[in-house]
């Protein structure tokens, strides 16, 4: 509804005293509200658009890129020209018809279809055999649980896409050193696809519908090191999300900020975890304080294989780690009150229904309360350099939605297709892919 | 010779409801029921009472239904709140809705 009236307040509300805010509401905002509710806006006619499969331009590589950039369909990097022939090659790797609607994405209210997944996959530089992953990603994007419509928010949240299952090796995802670095086609091009799709189909554009303060670039797709997991009898993250070991699964999780804990190794597993717990609070507490959405936070923690092995030797499973973090990643009520004097105490927030009751078990300001709502709110992924003792925390912000996982459906002849595709691929250095 | 590419449209068809545009505006806010929807951010809990106070000053008989009746429209549970809005707005006989706060 492009003609929906909007009333505004001058400046930023966070920088205004109560008196300034009152004055701006009385003198500016309310006038805008009255006009919005009583003056009929002029109806905006939507321009006629091409349809799926329409040819919109003919030109050289440079001309195509200039055209797509001018139309707002490019992310600023050169795209692969999406010809119909190229897109049709992607369709071979899905059982779904091209016109299958996977969902309707906001803010543009446009249909996400198998066809436009293929077109944007071409543009991003994906290989056709990545199509099953791309389809699963968009299914997850379109799931209301994830809340993709909030991705245009101020923090400029970018998403972490995690892959589990044998498809990691089928498509040569990197899951070792540099697991989140560009340079490996599957990890990199699929990560780029995510943001291109948000632009072209969901409709998030900077200076228009994408309100990110700074924003950030799309994230390289993360693949979990399932060899390392098998070595220590830990389950993949996909199992925590409700699937079975061996299922091909994609999980998307909003990840507003990241923090790398360097050299957290210790000879006692508990010491490793306590270091992590301390930093988790530091990284998440501001989100907790400004949103009061502790129960909505879903931090994702990336642990290297050698740290995972050390924790396993100390008797820890992923479940025990989550429980330990729930009990130890805590902050004092006093610290919250220092950050949010405008809210009052945690007990005030509980009385107003903003937090669950266990945040006010007493009025003691030194009591410790958890950073998340339950142990299951932590996501744990094993990946990265096998020999380094670093941890990456992916801090969620609780304003979007929840981590969402989808099965990656493969066509019947997948094994044959992959064998054919491999014959066409120029070999990559195997030491970069990830070994345990 | 450089290749020429015939390229296809990368977007999706709009799923618009035909003929949907802004509802007819009100002639006045006097005696009307104005409902509030809040996404939980940007001091909406302070701003909405300020709006109510000023509009009550200007319009006789104006009535408000607070955002707490509808659930927060942002955050993890926001989708549920938004989905239930049409029915809830009818339930409270809302003549108008003020939804905020965007940034």
Short mmCIF file of C-alpha atoms in Angstrom, two decimals, chain A:
data_model
loop_
_atom_site.label_atom_id
_atom_site.label_comp_id
_atom_site.label_asym_id
_atom_site.label_seq_id
_atom_site.Cartn_x
_atom_site.Cartn_y
_atom_site.Cartn_z
CA UNK A 1 0.00 0.00 0.00
CA UNK A 2 2.32 2.74 -1.22
CA UNK A 3 -0.10 5.54 -0.28
CA UNK A 4 -0.26 4.62 3.43
CA UNK A 5 0.07 7.89 5.37
CA UNK A 6 2.92 8.27 7.83
CA UNK A 7 3.28 10.85 10.61
CA UNK A 8 6.74 11.69 11.88
CA UNK A 9 8.54 13.08 14.92
CA UNK A 10 11.51 15.38 14.23
CA UNK A 11 14.91 14.03 15.21
CA UNK A 12 15.49 10.76 17.05
CA UNK A 13 13.31 9.96 20.04
CA UNK A 14 16.19 8.36 21.96
CA UNK A 15 18.03 11.71 22.03
CA UNK A 16 15.10 13.71 23.41
CA UNK A 17 14.21 14.51 26.99
CA UNK A 18 10.67 13.81 28.10
CA UNK A 19 9.81 17.49 27.69
CA UNK A 20 11.25 17.68 24.18
CA UNK A 21 9.43 14.51 23.20
CA UNK A 22 6.14 15.85 24.60
CA UNK A 23 6.58 19.09 22.69
CA UNK A 24 7.36 17.27 19.43
CA UNK A 25 4.36 14.99 19.91
CA UNK A 26 2.02 17.91 20.63
CA UNK A 27 3.22 20.25 17.91
CA UNK A 28 4.33 17.97 15.08
CA UNK A 29 3.36 14.33 15.46
CA UNK A 30 -0.26 14.82 16.41
CA UNK A 31 -0.77 17.22 13.50
CA UNK A 32 0.60 14.52 11.21
CA UNK A 33 -1.64 11.89 12.80
CA UNK A 34 -4.75 14.04 12.38
CA UNK A 35 -3.92 14.67 8.73
CA UNK A 36 -3.18 10.99 8.16
CA UNK A 37 -6.54 9.96 9.58
CA UNK A 38 -8.71 12.69 8.06
CA UNK A 39 -7.21 13.62 4.66
CA UNK A 40 -7.54 11.01 1.91
CA UNK A 41 -4.15 10.41 0.26
CA UNK A 42 -3.92 10.41 -3.53
CA UNK A 43 -4.09 6.88 -4.84
CA UNK A 44 -0.80 5.65 -6.25
CA UNK A 45 -1.09 3.54 -9.35
CA UNK A 46 1.33 0.64 -9.50
CA UNK A 47 3.43 0.51 -12.64
CA UNK A 48 2.99 -2.47 -14.94
CA UNK A 49 5.77 -4.95 -14.43
CA UNK A 50 7.32 -7.75 -16.45
CA UNK A 51 6.32 -11.29 -15.66
CA UNK A 52 8.45 -14.26 -14.69
CA UNK A 53 10.64 -15.32 -17.57
CA UNK A 54 10.23 -12.01 -19.45
CA UNK A 55 13.29 -10.71 -21.24
CA UNK A 56 13.92 -7.27 -19.81
CA UNK A 57 17.18 -6.32 -21.55
CA UNK A 58 19.66 -7.36 -24.22
CA UNK A 59 23.26 -6.28 -24.06
CA UNK A 60 26.88 -7.11 -23.41
CA UNK A 61 28.12 -8.13 -19.98
CA UNK A 62 28.96 -4.54 -19.10
CA UNK A 63 25.65 -3.24 -20.47
CA UNK A 64 23.67 -5.86 -18.53
CA UNK A 65 25.48 -4.94 -15.34
CA UNK A 66 24.89 -1.21 -15.88
CA UNK A 67 21.21 -1.87 -16.54
CA UNK A 68 20.76 -4.07 -13.45
CA UNK A 69 22.60 -1.55 -11.30
CA UNK A 70 20.37 1.27 -12.55
CA UNK A 71 17.23 -0.78 -11.86
CA UNK A 72 18.39 -1.56 -8.31
CA UNK A 73 18.63 -5.28 -9.03
CA UNK A 74 22.33 -5.62 -8.36
CA UNK A 75 24.36 -5.53 -5.14
CA UNK A 76 27.15 -3.47 -6.71
CA UNK A 77 29.29 -6.43 -7.70
CA UNK A 78 29.25 -7.76 -11.28
CA UNK A 79 26.40 -10.23 -11.72
CA UNK A 80 26.24 -13.21 -13.99
CA UNK A 81 23.67 -12.28 -16.66
CA UNK A 82 20.55 -14.28 -15.84
CA UNK A 83 19.57 -15.70 -19.20
CA UNK A 84 16.61 -18.05 -19.41
CA UNK A 85 18.95 -20.85 -20.48
CA UNK A 86 21.14 -20.43 -17.42
CA UNK A 87 18.17 -20.35 -15.06
CA UNK A 88 16.68 -23.45 -16.66
CA UNK A 89 19.84 -25.38 -15.83
CA UNK A 90 19.12 -24.78 -12.13
CA UNK A 91 15.64 -26.27 -12.51
CA UNK A 92 17.17 -29.66 -13.20
CA UNK A 93 18.18 -29.84 -9.54
CA UNK A 94 14.73 -29.49 -8.04
CA UNK A 95 11.62 -31.61 -8.31
CA UNK A 96 9.37 -28.57 -7.96
CA UNK A 97 7.84 -26.84 -10.97
CA UNK A 98 9.29 -23.44 -11.78
CA UNK A 99 6.08 -21.61 -10.88
CA UNK A 100 5.88 -23.14 -7.38
CA UNK A 101 5.30 -20.33 -4.88
CA UNK A 102 7.53 -20.83 -1.84
CA UNK A 103 6.05 -17.87 0.03
CA UNK A 104 5.24 -14.18 -0.17
CA UNK A 105 7.97 -11.86 1.07
CA UNK A 106 7.71 -8.44 2.64
CA UNK A 107 7.97 -5.51 2.38
CA UNK A 108 7.33 -5.83 -1.36
CA UNK A 109 4.67 -8.54 -1.04
CA UNK A 110 6.23 -10.43 -3.92
CA UNK A 111 6.06 -14.12 -4.63
CA UNK A 112 9.12 -16.16 -3.95
CA UNK A 113 9.11 -18.85 -6.62
CA UNK A 114 11.37 -21.66 -7.72
CA UNK A 115 11.95 -19.67 -10.94
CA UNK A 116 13.15 -16.45 -9.33
CA UNK A 117 15.31 -18.49 -6.94
CA UNK A 118 17.06 -19.88 -10.02
CA UNK A 119 17.39 -16.44 -11.63
CA UNK A 120 18.95 -14.88 -8.53
CA UNK A 121 21.12 -17.96 -8.08
CA UNK A 122 22.53 -17.38 -11.56
CA UNK A 123 23.15 -13.71 -10.77
CA UNK A 124 24.97 -14.54 -7.54
CA UNK A 125 27.41 -16.86 -9.29
CA UNK A 126 25.95 -20.06 -7.84
CA UNK A 127 26.38 -23.33 -9.66
CA UNK A 128 23.16 -25.05 -10.82
CA UNK A 129 23.67 -27.92 -8.37
CA UNK A 130 23.36 -25.45 -5.47
CA UNK A 131 19.66 -25.10 -6.31
CA UNK A 132 18.34 -27.46 -3.58
CA UNK A 133 20.14 -25.35 -0.95
CA UNK A 134 18.82 -22.11 -2.46
CA UNK A 135 15.23 -23.40 -2.43
CA UNK A 136 15.53 -24.51 1.20
CA UNK A 137 17.00 -21.13 2.17
CA UNK A 138 14.06 -19.28 0.63
CA UNK A 139 11.56 -21.63 2.26
CA UNK A 140 13.16 -20.78 5.59
CA UNK A 141 13.19 -17.07 4.71
CA UNK A 142 9.48 -17.18 3.93
CA UNK A 143 8.54 -19.04 7.12
CA UNK A 144 6.66 -16.61 9.40
CA UNK A 145 8.62 -18.00 12.37
CA UNK A 146 11.76 -16.29 11.05
CA UNK A 147 10.24 -12.84 10.65
CA UNK A 148 12.07 -11.81 7.49
CA UNK A 149 9.91 -8.70 7.23
CA UNK A 150 11.95 -7.21 10.11
CA UNK A 151 15.29 -7.49 8.32
CA UNK A 152 15.07 -3.86 7.21
CA UNK A 153 15.35 -2.68 10.81
CA UNK A 154 17.77 -0.14 12.25
CA UNK A 155 20.45 -2.54 13.56
CA UNK A 156 21.01 -3.78 10.00
CA UNK A 157 20.96 -7.38 11.10
CA UNK A 158 22.57 -9.80 8.73
CA UNK A 159 21.79 -13.47 8.83
CA UNK A 160 23.98 -16.53 9.40
CA UNK A 161 23.08 -19.47 7.17
CA UNK A 162 24.31 -22.85 8.46
CA UNK A 163 24.41 -26.07 6.47
CA UNK A 164 24.29 -29.61 7.85
CA UNK A 165 24.36 -32.99 6.16
CA UNK A 166 26.19 -34.90 3.45
CA UNK A 167 25.49 -32.06 1.03
CA UNK A 168 28.38 -30.21 2.69
CA UNK A 169 30.81 -32.53 0.96
CA UNK A 170 28.69 -33.04 -2.14
CA UNK A 171 28.98 -29.32 -2.90
CA UNK A 172 32.50 -28.75 -1.47
CA UNK A 173 31.51 -26.31 1.26
CA UNK A 174 34.48 -25.17 3.30
CA UNK A 175 34.08 -26.08 6.96
CA UNK A 176 37.68 -25.78 8.10
CA UNK A 177 40.08 -22.88 8.45
CA UNK A 178 38.48 -19.67 7.21
CA UNK A 179 35.01 -21.17 7.46
CA UNK A 180 33.46 -17.71 7.06
CA UNK A 181 35.92 -16.35 4.52
CA UNK A 182 35.11 -15.66 0.88
CA UNK A 183 36.88 -17.82 -1.66
CA UNK A 184 34.95 -21.09 -1.70
CA UNK A 185 32.26 -20.98 -4.35
CA UNK A 186 29.47 -22.75 -2.45
CA UNK A 187 29.91 -20.82 0.80
CA UNK A 188 30.46 -17.49 -0.93
CA UNK A 189 27.97 -17.47 -3.80
CA UNK A 190 25.11 -18.85 -1.69
CA UNK A 191 25.80 -16.18 0.93
CA UNK A 192 25.63 -13.56 -1.82
CA UNK A 193 22.39 -15.10 -3.12
CA UNK A 194 20.77 -14.50 0.29
CA UNK A 195 21.20 -10.72 0.09
CA UNK A 196 20.42 -10.48 -3.64
CA UNK A 197 17.17 -12.31 -2.99
CA UNK A 198 16.26 -10.00 -0.12
CA UNK A 199 16.83 -7.09 -2.50
CA UNK A 200 15.08 -8.35 -5.61
CA UNK A 201 12.19 -10.38 -4.23
CA UNK A 202 11.65 -9.28 -0.62
CA UNK A 203 12.26 -5.67 -1.66
CA UNK A 204 14.86 -4.43 0.85
CA UNK A 205 16.68 -1.46 -0.65
CA UNK A 206 18.97 0.98 1.22
CA UNK A 207 17.59 4.53 1.32
CA UNK A 208 14.11 3.10 0.86
CA UNK A 209 12.88 0.04 2.72
CA UNK A 210 16.19 -1.10 4.26
CA UNK A 211 16.71 1.16 7.29
CA UNK A 212 20.04 -0.27 8.45
CA UNK A 213 22.10 2.36 10.26
CA UNK A 214 25.34 0.92 8.90
CA UNK A 215 24.34 -2.47 7.59
CA UNK A 216 26.96 -5.02 6.73
CA UNK A 217 27.69 -7.30 3.89
CA UNK A 218 26.04 -10.70 3.48
CA UNK A 219 27.66 -13.49 5.42
CA UNK A 220 29.50 -16.37 3.85
CA UNK A 221 27.50 -19.54 4.49
CA UNK A 222 28.72 -21.65 7.39
CA UNK A 223 29.01 -25.42 7.14
CA UNK A 224 29.33 -27.47 10.31
CA UNK A 225 32.28 -29.86 10.60
CA UNK A 226 30.36 -33.12 10.90
CA UNK A 227 33.52 -35.24 10.78
CA UNK A 228 34.69 -33.52 13.96
CA UNK A 229 31.29 -34.06 15.52
CA UNK A 230 31.33 -37.76 14.70
CA UNK A 231 34.80 -38.05 16.22
CA UNK A 232 33.50 -36.88 19.61
CA UNK A 233 29.99 -38.34 19.28
CA UNK A 234 28.29 -34.95 19.27
CA UNK A 235 25.22 -34.34 17.18
CA UNK A 236 24.96 -31.78 14.41
CA UNK A 237 23.13 -28.52 15.05
CA UNK A 238 20.39 -29.78 12.73
CA UNK A 239 19.51 -32.47 15.29
CA UNK A 240 18.97 -29.75 17.91
CA UNK A 241 16.63 -28.16 15.37
CA UNK A 242 14.54 -31.34 15.15
CA UNK A 243 16.15 -33.31 12.32
CA UNK A 244 18.15 -36.55 12.23
CA UNK A 245 21.89 -36.94 11.82
CA UNK A 246 22.52 -37.31 8.11
CA UNK A 247 19.64 -35.07 7.04
CA UNK A 248 20.56 -32.23 4.73
CA UNK A 249 19.37 -29.10 6.52
CA UNK A 250 19.72 -25.36 6.23
CA UNK A 251 19.27 -23.14 9.31
CA UNK A 252 18.95 -19.37 9.18
CA UNK A 253 19.50 -17.26 12.28
CA UNK A 254 19.55 -13.50 12.57
CA UNK A 255 22.96 -12.43 13.78
CA UNK A 256 23.15 -8.73 14.53
CA UNK A 257 26.74 -8.74 15.69
CA UNK A 258 29.63 -11.12 16.14
CA UNK A 259 32.47 -11.32 18.62
CA UNK A 260 35.56 -13.51 18.32
CA UNK A 261 36.98 -14.89 21.55
CA UNK A 262 40.61 -15.56 20.87
CA UNK A 263 42.65 -18.14 22.76
CA UNK A 264 40.00 -19.28 25.23
CA UNK A 265 41.55 -22.71 25.65
CA UNK A 266 42.21 -24.06 29.13
CA UNK A 267 42.97 -27.50 30.49
CA UNK A 268 39.65 -27.62 32.32
CA UNK A 269 36.48 -27.65 30.22
CA UNK A 270 34.65 -25.59 32.84
CA UNK A 271 37.18 -22.81 32.53
CA UNK A 272 36.68 -22.68 28.74
CA UNK A 273 32.94 -22.46 29.24
CA UNK A 274 33.13 -19.85 31.98
CA UNK A 275 35.23 -17.62 29.72
CA UNK A 276 32.60 -18.06 27.04
CA UNK A 277 29.79 -17.36 29.51
CA UNK A 278 31.40 -14.11 30.65
CA UNK A 279 31.79 -12.85 27.12
CA UNK A 280 28.31 -14.00 26.12
CA UNK A 281 26.83 -11.70 28.71
CA UNK A 282 28.98 -8.79 27.54
CA UNK A 283 27.95 -9.31 23.92
CA UNK A 284 24.23 -9.88 24.54
CA UNK A 285 23.43 -7.73 27.54
CA UNK A 286 22.84 -4.55 25.58
CA UNK A 287 20.36 -6.35 23.34
CA UNK A 288 18.69 -7.75 26.43
CA UNK A 289 18.51 -4.33 28.05
CA UNK A 290 17.13 -2.35 25.13
CA UNK A 291 14.71 -4.95 23.93
CA UNK A 292 13.68 -6.65 27.18
CA UNK A 293 13.41 -9.67 24.94
CA UNK A 294 15.71 -11.99 26.84
CA UNK A 295 13.42 -14.95 26.14
CA UNK A 296 13.68 -14.16 22.40
CA UNK A 297 17.48 -14.07 22.18
CA UNK A 298 19.03 -17.04 20.34
CA UNK A 299 22.80 -16.64 20.40
CA UNK A 300 24.70 -18.96 18.06
CA UNK A 301 28.11 -20.09 19.27
CA UNK A 302 30.75 -21.35 16.84
CA UNK A 303 33.32 -23.60 18.49
CA UNK A 304 36.42 -24.94 16.76
CA UNK A 305 36.93 -28.72 16.60
CA UNK A 306 39.86 -28.75 19.02
CA UNK A 307 37.85 -26.84 21.61
CA UNK A 308 34.89 -29.14 21.02
CA UNK A 309 37.15 -32.13 21.59
CA UNK A 310 38.49 -30.59 24.80
CA UNK A 311 34.95 -30.01 26.04
CA UNK A 312 33.94 -33.55 25.09
CA UNK A 313 36.95 -34.90 27.02
CA UNK A 314 35.68 -32.93 29.99
CA UNK A 315 32.40 -34.81 29.77
CA UNK A 316 30.41 -32.18 27.92
CA UNK A 317 27.82 -32.74 25.23
CA UNK A 318 26.13 -29.85 23.42
CA UNK A 319 23.20 -30.24 25.82
CA UNK A 320 25.43 -30.01 28.89
CA UNK A 321 27.18 -26.99 27.42
CA UNK A 322 23.83 -25.25 26.96
CA UNK A 323 22.85 -26.01 30.54
CA UNK A 324 26.20 -24.75 31.82
CA UNK A 325 25.89 -21.54 29.83
CA UNK A 326 22.31 -21.01 31.05
CA UNK A 327 23.52 -21.24 34.63
CA UNK A 328 26.69 -19.23 34.17
CA UNK A 329 25.93 -16.62 31.48
CA UNK A 330 24.20 -14.34 33.97
CA UNK A 331 24.24 -10.72 34.94
CA UNK A 332 23.28 -8.89 38.08
CA UNK A 333 20.02 -7.02 38.42
CA UNK A 334 22.15 -4.03 39.40
CA UNK A 335 23.90 -4.09 36.04
CA UNK A 336 20.57 -4.02 34.22
CA UNK A 337 19.35 -1.11 36.30
CA UNK A 338 22.54 0.78 35.51
CA UNK A 339 21.94 0.27 31.76
CA UNK A 340 18.23 1.09 31.85
CA UNK A 341 17.49 3.61 34.61
CA UNK A 342 14.44 4.64 32.59
CA UNK A 343 12.88 1.19 32.94
CA UNK A 344 13.55 0.90 36.66
CA UNK A 345 14.35 -2.48 38.09
CA UNK A 346 13.96 -5.96 36.65
CA UNK A 347 11.10 -6.40 39.09
CA UNK A 348 9.40 -3.32 37.61
CA UNK A 349 9.74 -4.91 34.17
CA UNK A 350 8.23 -8.16 35.47
CA UNK A 351 5.31 -6.28 37.07
CA UNK A 352 4.61 -4.58 33.74
CA UNK A 353 4.59 -7.95 31.99
CA UNK A 354 7.77 -7.28 30.03
CA UNK A 355 9.81 -10.14 31.52
CA UNK A 356 8.97 -13.57 32.93
CA UNK A 357 8.56 -13.94 36.71
CA UNK A 358 11.90 -15.60 37.38
CA UNK A 359 13.61 -12.27 36.71
CA UNK A 360 12.12 -11.08 40.01
CA UNK A 361 12.63 -13.92 42.43
CA UNK A 362 13.81 -11.33 44.95
CA UNK A 363 14.58 -7.61 45.10
CA UNK A 364 18.26 -8.27 45.79
CA UNK A 365 20.14 -6.12 43.24
CA UNK A 366 23.10 -8.52 43.30
CA UNK A 367 21.04 -11.53 42.30
CA UNK A 368 22.14 -13.06 38.99
CA UNK A 369 19.66 -13.62 36.19
CA UNK A 370 20.09 -15.49 32.88
CA UNK A 371 20.80 -13.79 29.55
CA UNK A 372 18.39 -16.12 27.71
CA UNK A 373 15.03 -17.66 28.51
CA UNK A 374 16.09 -21.31 28.53
CA UNK A 375 19.16 -23.50 27.93
CA UNK A 376 17.71 -24.55 24.58
CA UNK A 377 18.00 -20.98 23.33
CA UNK A 378 21.72 -21.43 22.65
CA UNK A 379 22.69 -22.78 19.23
CA UNK A 380 26.06 -24.54 19.11
CA UNK A 381 27.95 -25.15 15.86
CA UNK A 382 31.36 -26.75 15.38
CA UNK A 383 33.41 -25.34 12.53
CA UNK A 384 36.49 -23.31 11.71
CA UNK A 385 40.20 -23.95 12.00
CA UNK A 386 40.61 -27.37 13.56
CA UNK A 387 43.70 -26.35 15.51
CA UNK A 388 42.76 -22.95 16.94
CA UNK A 389 41.09 -22.36 20.30
CA UNK A 390 38.79 -19.54 19.27
CA UNK A 391 35.05 -19.13 19.62
CA UNK A 392 32.75 -16.90 17.59
CA UNK A 393 29.59 -15.59 19.21
CA UNK A 394 26.80 -14.63 16.86
CA UNK A 395 24.57 -12.28 18.85
CA UNK A 396 20.94 -12.24 17.95
CA UNK A 397 18.82 -9.25 18.78
CA UNK A 398 15.43 -10.72 19.64
CA UNK A 399 13.53 -8.29 17.45
CA UNK A 400 13.26 -10.39 14.36
CA UNK A 401 12.17 -13.94 14.76
CA UNK A 402 13.60 -17.30 15.62
CA UNK A 403 16.19 -19.58 14.02
CA UNK A 404 14.43 -21.50 11.28
CA UNK A 405 15.53 -24.76 9.71
CA UNK A 406 14.37 -26.50 6.54
CA UNK A 407 15.22 -29.83 4.99
CA UNK A 408 17.15 -29.60 1.71
CA UNK A 409 15.19 -31.73 -0.75
CA UNK A 410 17.26 -33.42 -3.41
CA UNK A 411 16.16 -34.72 -6.82
CA UNK A 412 16.13 -38.49 -7.28
CA UNK A 413 19.19 -38.58 -9.50
CA UNK A 414 21.25 -36.42 -7.13
CA UNK A 415 24.26 -38.75 -7.03
CA UNK A 416 24.47 -38.86 -10.81
CA UNK A 417 23.98 -35.09 -11.12
CA UNK A 418 26.73 -34.42 -8.63
CA UNK A 419 29.10 -36.78 -10.42
CA UNK A 420 28.40 -34.96 -13.69
CA UNK A 421 28.86 -31.57 -12.04
CA UNK A 422 32.17 -32.60 -10.51
CA UNK A 423 33.51 -33.57 -13.90
CA UNK A 424 32.92 -29.98 -14.98
CA UNK A 425 34.40 -28.30 -11.90
CA UNK A 426 37.99 -27.13 -11.92
CA UNK A 427 39.51 -28.85 -8.90
CA UNK A 428 39.94 -26.72 -5.79
CA UNK A 429 42.82 -27.12 -3.30
CA UNK A 430 41.48 -29.78 -0.89
CA UNK A 431 43.45 -28.52 2.12
CA UNK A 432 41.17 -25.51 2.23
CA UNK A 433 37.95 -27.43 2.44
CA UNK A 434 38.19 -28.73 5.96
CA UNK A 435 39.47 -31.95 7.36
CA UNK A 436 39.25 -33.64 10.68
#
